[in-house]
mmCIF file of C-alpha atoms in Angstrom:
data_model
loop_
_atom_site.group_PDB
_atom_site.id
_atom_site.type_symbol
_atom_site.label_atom_id
_atom_site.label_comp_id
_atom_site.label_asym_id
_atom_site.label_seq_id
_atom_site.Cartn_x
_atom_site.Cartn_y
_atom_site.Cartn_z
ATOM 1 C CA MET A 3 126.131 116.969 80.596
ATOM 2 C CA ALA A 4 122.357 116.500 80.810
ATOM 3 C CA PRO A 5 121.126 112.999 81.588
ATOM 4 C CA PRO A 6 119.515 111.032 78.745
ATOM 5 C CA THR A 7 115.804 111.453 78.216
ATOM 6 C CA ALA A 8 113.467 109.087 79.988
ATOM 7 C CA PRO A 9 112.593 105.920 78.068
ATOM 8 C CA GLY A 10 109.569 106.364 75.849
ATOM 9 C CA ARG A 11 108.473 102.732 76.202
ATOM 10 C CA LEU A 12 109.558 100.757 79.253
ATOM 11 C CA VAL A 13 108.927 97.071 79.958
ATOM 12 C CA VAL A 14 108.758 95.894 83.568
ATOM 13 C CA THR A 15 108.688 92.143 84.224
ATOM 14 C CA GLY A 16 107.213 91.069 87.533
ATOM 15 C CA ALA A 17 105.458 94.426 87.576
ATOM 16 C CA SER A 18 102.605 93.348 89.852
ATOM 17 C CA GLY A 19 104.795 92.016 92.673
ATOM 18 C CA ASN A 20 106.282 93.577 95.773
ATOM 19 C CA VAL A 21 109.223 95.315 94.091
ATOM 20 C CA GLY A 22 107.261 95.912 90.899
ATOM 21 C CA THR A 23 104.524 97.777 92.751
ATOM 22 C CA GLY A 24 107.083 100.143 94.232
ATOM 23 C CA VAL A 25 108.655 100.654 90.811
ATOM 24 C CA LEU A 26 105.267 101.408 89.230
ATOM 25 C CA ARG A 27 104.518 103.996 91.909
ATOM 26 C CA ALA A 28 107.863 105.684 91.300
ATOM 27 C CA LEU A 29 107.358 105.660 87.519
ATOM 28 C CA ALA A 30 103.886 107.175 87.828
ATOM 29 C CA ASP A 31 105.273 109.916 90.046
ATOM 30 C CA ARG A 32 108.565 110.647 88.301
ATOM 31 C CA LEU A 33 108.188 109.528 84.667
ATOM 32 C CA PRO A 34 104.484 110.090 83.923
ATOM 33 C CA ASP A 35 105.053 110.381 80.167
ATOM 34 C CA THR A 36 106.785 107.013 79.845
ATOM 35 C CA HIS A 37 104.589 104.282 78.397
ATOM 36 C CA VAL A 38 104.906 101.397 80.861
ATOM 37 C CA VAL A 39 104.361 97.802 79.770
ATOM 38 C CA GLY A 40 103.845 95.316 82.596
ATOM 39 C CA VAL A 41 104.642 91.615 82.245
ATOM 40 C CA CYS A 42 103.313 89.068 84.744
ATOM 41 C CA ARG A 43 101.382 85.816 84.955
ATOM 42 C CA ARG A 44 98.266 87.249 86.655
ATOM 43 C CA PRO A 45 97.444 90.866 85.771
ATOM 44 C CA PRO A 46 96.062 93.002 88.608
ATOM 45 C CA ARG A 47 92.892 95.048 88.698
ATOM 46 C CA LEU A 48 93.285 98.420 87.003
ATOM 47 C CA VAL A 49 93.640 100.491 90.151
ATOM 48 C CA PRO A 50 96.640 102.674 91.072
ATOM 49 C CA PRO A 51 99.495 102.062 90.426
ATOM 50 C CA TYR A 52 98.478 99.378 87.922
ATOM 51 C CA ASP A 53 95.946 101.422 85.949
ATOM 52 C CA ARG A 54 98.398 103.252 83.676
ATOM 53 C CA VAL A 55 100.122 100.061 82.543
ATOM 54 C CA GLU A 56 99.717 98.028 79.341
ATOM 55 C CA TRP A 57 99.601 94.450 80.628
ATOM 56 C CA HIS A 58 100.925 91.326 78.908
ATOM 57 C CA VAL A 59 100.485 87.823 80.332
ATOM 58 C CA VAL A 60 103.707 85.825 80.012
ATOM 59 C CA ASP A 61 104.970 82.819 81.950
ATOM 60 C CA LEU A 62 108.740 83.284 81.977
ATOM 61 C CA GLY A 63 109.161 79.639 82.950
ATOM 62 C CA GLY A 64 107.561 78.470 79.718
ATOM 63 C CA PRO A 65 109.559 77.103 76.765
ATOM 64 C CA ASP A 66 108.253 79.852 74.467
ATOM 65 C CA ALA A 67 108.859 82.746 76.868
ATOM 66 C CA ALA A 68 111.127 84.722 74.521
ATOM 67 C CA ASP A 69 108.574 84.544 71.706
ATOM 68 C CA ALA A 70 105.741 85.395 74.093
ATOM 69 C CA LEU A 71 107.673 88.471 75.245
ATOM 70 C CA GLU A 72 108.152 89.817 71.729
ATOM 71 C CA PRO A 73 104.887 91.838 71.508
ATOM 72 C CA ALA A 74 105.525 93.389 74.915
ATOM 73 C CA VAL A 75 109.144 94.339 74.245
ATOM 74 C CA ARG A 76 108.695 95.451 70.635
ATOM 75 C CA GLY A 77 109.692 99.116 70.352
ATOM 76 C CA ALA A 78 110.902 99.351 73.960
ATOM 77 C CA ASP A 79 113.796 101.578 74.977
ATOM 78 C CA ALA A 80 114.447 99.865 78.303
ATOM 79 C CA VAL A 81 113.630 96.754 80.313
ATOM 80 C CA VAL A 82 113.416 96.476 84.095
ATOM 81 C CA HIS A 83 113.574 92.769 84.952
ATOM 82 C CA LEU A 84 112.076 92.082 88.367
ATOM 83 C CA ALA A 85 110.309 88.737 87.873
ATOM 84 C CA TRP A 86 111.545 85.989 90.180
ATOM 85 C CA ALA A 87 110.137 82.772 91.636
ATOM 86 C CA ILE A 88 110.972 82.002 95.283
ATOM 87 C CA GLN A 89 108.706 79.079 96.067
ATOM 88 C CA PRO A 90 108.454 76.130 96.056
ATOM 89 C CA VAL A 91 112.033 75.767 97.286
ATOM 90 C CA ARG A 92 111.778 71.988 97.019
ATOM 91 C CA ALA A 93 111.229 72.256 93.253
ATOM 92 C CA GLU A 94 114.577 73.790 92.373
ATOM 93 C CA GLN A 95 114.495 72.915 88.676
ATOM 94 C CA GLU A 96 111.074 74.509 88.358
ATOM 95 C CA LEU A 97 112.422 77.657 89.991
ATOM 96 C CA ARG A 98 115.494 77.605 87.771
ATOM 97 C CA ARG A 99 113.363 77.472 84.629
ATOM 98 C CA THR A 100 111.690 80.711 85.656
ATOM 99 C CA ASN A 101 114.629 82.480 87.239
ATOM 100 C CA VAL A 102 117.533 81.581 84.984
ATOM 101 C CA GLY A 103 115.692 80.429 81.870
ATOM 102 C CA GLY A 104 113.266 83.328 82.178
ATOM 103 C CA THR A 105 116.131 85.799 82.381
ATOM 104 C CA ARG A 106 117.663 84.308 79.237
ATOM 105 C CA ALA A 107 114.305 84.838 77.516
ATOM 106 C CA VAL A 108 114.149 88.454 78.687
ATOM 107 C CA LEU A 109 117.671 89.165 77.443
ATOM 108 C CA ARG A 110 116.939 87.527 74.113
ATOM 109 C CA ALA A 111 113.769 89.576 73.665
ATOM 110 C CA ALA A 112 115.567 92.753 74.728
ATOM 111 C CA THR A 113 118.310 92.150 72.171
ATOM 112 C CA ALA A 114 115.779 91.581 69.394
ATOM 113 C CA ALA A 115 113.987 94.807 70.330
ATOM 114 C CA GLY A 116 117.201 96.842 70.449
ATOM 115 C CA VAL A 117 116.740 98.210 73.973
ATOM 116 C CA ASP A 118 119.573 100.373 75.249
ATOM 117 C CA ARG A 119 118.954 100.063 79.004
ATOM 118 C CA ILE A 120 118.420 97.014 81.198
ATOM 119 C CA VAL A 121 117.921 97.097 84.962
ATOM 120 C CA TYR A 122 117.931 93.750 86.753
ATOM 121 C CA ALA A 123 116.833 93.126 90.325
ATOM 122 C CA SER A 124 119.589 90.999 91.811
ATOM 123 C CA SER A 125 119.917 90.593 95.570
ATOM 124 C CA LEU A 126 122.022 90.741 98.696
ATOM 125 C CA GLY A 127 122.007 86.954 98.266
ATOM 126 C CA VAL A 128 124.801 87.103 95.675
ATOM 127 C CA TYR A 129 127.360 88.096 98.289
ATOM 128 C CA ALA A 130 129.688 85.548 99.837
ATOM 129 C CA PRO A 131 129.712 85.254 103.638
ATOM 130 C CA GLY A 132 132.656 86.130 105.823
ATOM 131 C CA ALA A 133 132.724 89.930 105.999
ATOM 132 C CA THR A 134 133.219 91.637 109.344
ATOM 133 C CA GLU A 135 132.423 95.131 108.050
ATOM 134 C CA PRO A 136 129.813 96.481 105.606
ATOM 135 C CA VAL A 137 130.697 95.538 102.026
ATOM 136 C CA ASP A 138 130.435 97.480 98.808
ATOM 137 C CA GLU A 139 129.713 96.129 95.336
ATOM 138 C CA ARG A 140 133.275 94.799 94.962
ATOM 139 C CA TRP A 141 132.773 92.094 97.613
ATOM 140 C CA PRO A 142 132.848 88.586 96.071
ATOM 141 C CA ASP A 143 129.502 87.768 94.488
ATOM 142 C CA SER A 144 129.854 83.988 94.641
ATOM 143 C CA GLY A 145 126.794 83.636 96.869
ATOM 144 C CA GLN A 146 126.000 80.878 99.344
ATOM 145 C CA ARG A 147 125.975 77.318 98.064
ATOM 146 C CA THR A 148 123.319 76.073 100.515
ATOM 147 C CA SER A 149 120.674 78.388 99.043
ATOM 148 C CA ALA A 150 118.999 77.744 95.681
ATOM 149 C CA TYR A 151 117.889 81.372 95.679
ATOM 150 C CA SER A 152 121.476 82.540 96.065
ATOM 151 C CA ARG A 153 122.797 80.106 93.458
ATOM 152 C CA HIS A 154 120.246 81.260 90.894
ATOM 153 C CA LYS A 155 120.937 84.946 91.557
ATOM 154 C CA VAL A 156 124.662 84.325 91.072
ATOM 155 C CA GLU A 157 124.010 82.398 87.853
ATOM 156 C CA VAL A 158 121.947 85.258 86.463
ATOM 157 C CA GLU A 159 124.659 87.776 87.335
ATOM 158 C CA ARG A 160 127.074 85.685 85.270
ATOM 159 C CA LEU A 161 124.560 85.794 82.393
ATOM 160 C CA LEU A 162 124.548 89.574 82.709
ATOM 161 C CA ASP A 163 128.351 89.665 82.664
ATOM 162 C CA GLN A 164 128.295 87.780 79.375
ATOM 163 C CA TYR A 165 125.504 89.956 77.993
ATOM 164 C CA GLU A 166 127.474 93.102 78.772
ATOM 165 C CA ARG A 167 130.521 91.758 76.945
ATOM 166 C CA GLU A 168 128.427 90.874 73.897
ATOM 167 C CA ASN A 169 126.367 94.093 73.923
ATOM 168 C CA PRO A 170 128.706 96.959 74.861
ATOM 169 C CA GLY A 171 126.210 99.582 73.693
ATOM 170 C CA VAL A 172 123.591 98.551 76.268
ATOM 171 C CA ALA A 173 123.683 100.081 79.754
ATOM 172 C CA VAL A 174 123.180 97.137 82.114
ATOM 173 C CA ALA A 175 122.550 97.910 85.775
ATOM 174 C CA ARG A 176 121.892 95.478 88.573
ATOM 175 C CA ILE A 177 120.399 96.510 91.879
ATOM 176 C CA ARG A 178 121.156 94.401 94.936
ATOM 177 C CA PRO A 179 118.440 95.139 97.477
ATOM 178 C CA THR A 180 118.046 93.555 100.848
ATOM 179 C CA LEU A 181 114.599 92.399 102.054
ATOM 180 C CA VAL A 182 112.072 94.669 100.329
ATOM 181 C CA VAL A 183 109.137 95.622 102.525
ATOM 182 C CA GLN A 184 105.823 97.428 102.409
ATOM 183 C CA ARG A 185 102.549 96.889 104.213
ATOM 184 C CA ALA A 186 100.827 95.525 101.110
ATOM 185 C CA ALA A 187 103.415 92.733 100.810
ATOM 186 C CA ALA A 188 102.626 91.250 104.226
ATOM 187 C CA THR A 189 100.545 88.327 102.964
ATOM 188 C CA GLU A 190 103.127 87.497 100.305
ATOM 189 C CA VAL A 191 105.977 87.611 102.841
ATOM 190 C CA ARG A 192 104.054 85.412 105.260
ATOM 191 C CA SER A 193 103.282 82.798 102.605
ATOM 192 C CA LEU A 194 106.857 82.754 101.293
ATOM 193 C CA PHE A 195 108.715 82.625 104.586
ATOM 194 C CA LEU A 196 106.493 82.050 107.628
ATOM 195 C CA GLY A 197 103.618 79.798 106.633
ATOM 196 C CA PRO A 198 100.613 78.970 108.847
ATOM 197 C CA LEU A 199 102.712 78.003 111.877
ATOM 198 C CA VAL A 200 103.340 81.687 112.691
ATOM 199 C CA THR A 201 99.788 82.857 113.296
ATOM 200 C CA ARG A 202 98.390 86.360 113.107
ATOM 201 C CA PRO A 203 97.793 86.434 116.897
ATOM 202 C CA VAL A 204 101.500 85.734 117.436
ATOM 203 C CA LEU A 205 102.390 88.440 114.943
ATOM 204 C CA GLY A 206 99.971 90.754 116.731
ATOM 205 C CA LEU A 207 101.789 90.142 120.009
ATOM 206 C CA LEU A 208 105.049 91.073 118.286
ATOM 207 C CA ARG A 209 103.510 94.176 116.728
ATOM 208 C CA ASP A 210 101.971 95.268 120.026
ATOM 209 C CA ARG A 211 105.293 94.715 121.861
ATOM 210 C CA ARG A 212 103.742 92.185 124.238
ATOM 211 C CA LEU A 213 106.318 89.409 124.075
ATOM 212 C CA PRO A 214 108.829 89.650 126.944
ATOM 213 C CA VAL A 215 111.748 87.940 125.198
ATOM 214 C CA VAL A 216 112.771 87.126 121.640
ATOM 215 C CA PRO A 217 115.489 84.568 120.798
ATOM 216 C CA VAL A 218 118.111 86.070 118.489
ATOM 217 C CA PRO A 219 121.266 84.435 117.065
ATOM 218 C CA PRO A 220 124.455 86.337 117.986
ATOM 219 C CA GLY A 221 125.667 88.797 115.398
ATOM 220 C CA LEU A 222 122.278 89.232 113.746
ATOM 221 C CA ALA A 223 122.139 92.355 111.579
ATOM 222 C CA LEU A 224 119.147 92.803 109.281
ATOM 223 C CA GLN A 225 118.667 95.462 106.643
ATOM 224 C CA PHE A 226 115.348 96.322 105.097
ATOM 225 C CA VAL A 227 114.442 98.648 102.264
ATOM 226 C CA HIS A 228 111.012 99.960 101.374
ATOM 227 C CA ALA A 229 109.588 99.088 97.958
ATOM 228 C CA ASP A 230 109.170 102.801 97.201
ATOM 229 C CA ASP A 231 112.865 103.389 97.838
ATOM 230 C CA VAL A 232 113.738 100.571 95.441
ATOM 231 C CA GLY A 233 111.439 102.180 92.887
ATOM 232 C CA ASP A 234 113.189 105.495 93.385
ATOM 233 C CA ALA A 235 116.578 103.865 92.755
ATOM 234 C CA VAL A 236 115.323 102.214 89.554
ATOM 235 C CA VAL A 237 113.999 105.515 88.204
ATOM 236 C CA ARG A 238 117.301 107.238 88.972
ATOM 237 C CA ILE A 239 119.190 104.495 87.134
ATOM 238 C CA LEU A 240 116.908 104.844 84.114
ATOM 239 C CA GLN A 241 117.197 108.626 84.073
ATOM 240 C CA ARG A 242 120.981 108.510 84.221
ATOM 241 C CA ARG A 243 121.358 105.473 81.971
ATOM 242 C CA ALA A 244 123.551 104.146 84.777
ATOM 243 C CA SER A 245 125.299 100.798 84.679
ATOM 244 C CA GLY A 246 126.978 98.433 87.091
ATOM 245 C CA ALA A 247 125.904 97.125 90.505
ATOM 246 C CA TYR A 248 124.189 99.110 93.249
ATOM 247 C CA ASN A 249 123.554 98.018 96.825
ATOM 248 C CA ILE A 250 120.086 99.243 97.834
ATOM 249 C CA ALA A 251 119.327 99.096 101.557
ATOM 250 C CA ALA A 252 118.535 101.153 104.623
ATOM 251 C CA ASP A 253 120.574 101.042 107.839
ATOM 252 C CA ALA A 254 121.463 97.814 109.619
ATOM 253 C CA LEU A 255 119.080 96.642 112.331
ATOM 254 C CA GLU A 256 121.126 94.839 114.982
ATOM 255 C CA ALA A 257 119.904 92.917 118.014
ATOM 256 C CA ASP A 258 119.392 95.929 120.301
ATOM 257 C CA ALA A 259 117.493 97.844 117.629
ATOM 258 C CA LEU A 260 115.387 94.770 116.886
ATOM 259 C CA ALA A 261 114.581 94.514 120.583
ATOM 260 C CA GLY A 262 113.467 98.133 120.467
ATOM 261 C CA VAL A 263 111.113 97.446 117.572
ATOM 262 C CA LEU A 264 109.593 94.449 119.348
ATOM 263 C CA GLY A 265 109.656 95.902 122.853
ATOM 264 C CA ALA A 266 111.277 92.709 124.061
ATOM 265 C CA ARG A 267 114.526 91.560 125.583
ATOM 266 C CA THR A 268 116.669 89.567 123.194
ATOM 267 C CA VAL A 269 118.041 86.216 124.366
ATOM 268 C CA PRO A 270 121.108 84.927 122.512
ATOM 269 C CA VAL A 271 120.567 81.518 120.919
ATOM 270 C CA PRO A 272 123.357 79.673 119.056
ATOM 271 C CA ARG A 273 123.038 79.902 115.280
ATOM 272 C CA SER A 274 123.475 76.151 114.967
ATOM 273 C CA ALA A 275 120.507 75.561 117.262
ATOM 274 C CA VAL A 276 118.269 77.963 115.359
ATOM 275 C CA ARG A 277 119.313 76.445 112.037
ATOM 276 C CA ALA A 278 118.568 72.964 113.336
ATOM 277 C CA VAL A 279 115.073 74.052 114.368
ATOM 278 C CA VAL A 280 114.477 75.670 110.961
ATOM 279 C CA ALA A 281 115.719 72.521 109.217
ATOM 280 C CA GLY A 282 113.429 70.322 111.309
ATOM 281 C CA LEU A 283 110.380 72.475 110.681
ATOM 282 C CA TYR A 284 111.180 72.664 106.976
ATOM 283 C CA THR A 285 111.587 68.887 106.738
ATOM 284 C CA ALA A 286 108.246 68.487 108.496
ATOM 285 C CA ARG A 287 106.730 70.977 106.017
ATOM 286 C CA ALA A 288 105.673 73.195 108.903
ATOM 287 C CA VAL A 289 107.374 76.272 107.462
ATOM 288 C CA PRO A 290 108.242 77.187 103.852
ATOM 289 C CA VAL A 291 111.577 78.790 104.712
ATOM 290 C CA SER A 292 114.506 76.436 104.113
ATOM 291 C CA PRO A 293 117.863 76.164 105.913
ATOM 292 C CA GLY A 294 119.377 77.832 102.836
ATOM 293 C CA TRP A 295 117.194 80.877 103.390
ATOM 294 C CA PHE A 296 118.335 80.935 107.021
ATOM 295 C CA ASP A 297 121.939 80.965 105.806
ATOM 296 C CA VAL A 298 121.254 83.916 103.485
ATOM 297 C CA ALA A 299 119.563 85.855 106.294
ATOM 298 C CA LEU A 300 122.266 85.185 108.877
ATOM 299 C CA ASN A 301 125.475 85.011 106.839
ATOM 300 C CA THR A 302 125.053 87.709 104.208
ATOM 301 C CA PRO A 303 127.202 90.769 104.939
ATOM 302 C CA VAL A 304 125.767 94.159 105.801
ATOM 303 C CA MET A 305 125.753 96.215 102.609
ATOM 304 C CA ASP A 306 127.424 99.582 102.113
ATOM 305 C CA THR A 307 125.243 101.842 99.915
ATOM 306 C CA THR A 308 127.808 104.576 99.249
ATOM 307 C CA ARG A 309 127.804 104.010 95.480
ATOM 308 C CA ALA A 310 124.035 104.454 95.159
ATOM 309 C CA ARG A 311 124.131 107.519 97.377
ATOM 310 C CA THR A 312 127.005 109.068 95.407
ATOM 311 C CA ASP A 313 126.272 108.058 91.806
ATOM 312 C CA LEU A 314 122.483 108.192 91.943
ATOM 313 C CA ASP A 315 121.970 110.781 94.713
ATOM 314 C CA TRP A 316 119.805 108.093 96.308
ATOM 315 C CA THR A 317 118.927 107.887 99.975
ATOM 316 C CA PRO A 318 116.268 105.705 101.576
ATOM 317 C CA SER A 319 113.212 107.609 102.747
ATOM 318 C CA ARG A 320 112.507 105.041 105.467
ATOM 319 C CA SER A 321 114.871 103.444 107.962
ATOM 320 C CA SER A 322 115.046 99.722 108.597
ATOM 321 C CA VAL A 323 113.119 100.289 111.833
ATOM 322 C CA GLU A 324 110.334 102.067 109.957
ATOM 323 C CA GLY A 325 110.251 99.388 107.290
ATOM 324 C CA ALA A 326 110.171 96.595 109.873
ATOM 325 C CA ARG A 327 107.329 98.259 111.750
ATOM 326 C CA GLU A 328 105.296 98.769 108.578
ATOM 327 C CA LEU A 329 105.748 95.137 107.557
ATOM 328 C CA LEU A 330 105.012 93.837 111.054
ATOM 329 C CA ASP A 331 101.823 95.893 111.204
ATOM 330 C CA GLY A 332 100.772 94.453 107.858
ATOM 331 C CA LEU A 333 101.548 90.921 109.021
ATOM 332 C CA ALA A 334 99.497 91.358 112.181
ATOM 333 C CA GLU A 335 96.568 92.816 110.232
ATOM 334 C CA GLY A 336 96.732 90.318 107.353
ATOM 335 C CA ALA A 337 97.239 93.135 104.865
ATOM 336 C CA VAL A 338 97.038 92.340 101.165
ATOM 337 C CA GLY A 339 97.814 94.321 98.045
ATOM 338 C CA ALA A 340 95.630 95.037 95.035
ATOM 339 C CA SER A 341 97.404 92.520 92.781
ATOM 340 C CA PRO A 342 97.181 88.708 92.820
ATOM 341 C CA ALA A 343 100.924 88.549 93.508
ATOM 342 C CA LEU A 344 100.328 90.472 96.739
ATOM 343 C CA GLY A 345 97.380 88.385 97.882
ATOM 344 C CA GLY A 346 94.697 90.482 96.210
ATOM 345 C CA PRO A 347 91.825 89.385 93.939
ATOM 346 C CA GLY A 348 92.787 86.455 91.753
ATOM 347 C CA SER A 349 95.532 85.212 94.087
ATOM 348 C CA ALA A 350 93.910 81.835 94.784
ATOM 349 C CA GLY A 351 95.585 78.972 92.954
#
């Protein structure tokens, strides 16, 4: 049986961000005849991949978000919901208004428009800790209670569960990517997680493999995925009208592989000690990353991507090593993207 036709009109929320930029590139390459509507707070300059997009300015954290979305979603066949607020972590209710309340607004607008496909960008952060082997999409998605990010992602997945029950004719898919990387996202990643304490010269030393040792908590296993590979997965889901959850990640980068990327010897440091340092720096407002983010990074299981590879014929084009090197190079160079969300023009304020 042939897959359904590509959506004629597609709405992408958060279209100017890290994941959104990868999705727009994939859409331009693979679905050039689809009319793409981008929703964000600060539209980018009309340069590739943003130049073929009809832009609508909507604050999903606003009380009238569903009404504001109506012109953008009117006549749409599908919605890809990528918008998400990560900072400021200390303002959890503000984040919740955008993340959970904004998702409710998107679902309400999608229902009113009669869309038949919804793709939501969930996260590895929905998975409960405790696995000793890579986990597939059936692993408990109860998240990690210490992380507001994880709690909100779990809450939205429960909203999607309810939406699916109430709208059986809509194909609802949720992708669960790990850390999404690309060179252009370096400034965004630094501002969200590193802050000014980790300077570009330090990042340059890491990039140039000039640090002799790097402290690493035991059992560390990081997975990255390139924004273009996430975009490829989203397009495949849209083309197939696929539903359900999909882990989206490259291979696991363990301590030895990380040492190879950095050209340094890893020194084991107890997790409790590292977490205490992160907590102290966060309390002192020296870094934006919270202890909850540390817990997500260290305790989330490695993800098995068999379902995406089998159902979508998806494979990552870049390994975690390649993704880490691209991001690290961007961090050392202070790379920015063309959109305000990625540190480009209009990003101030």
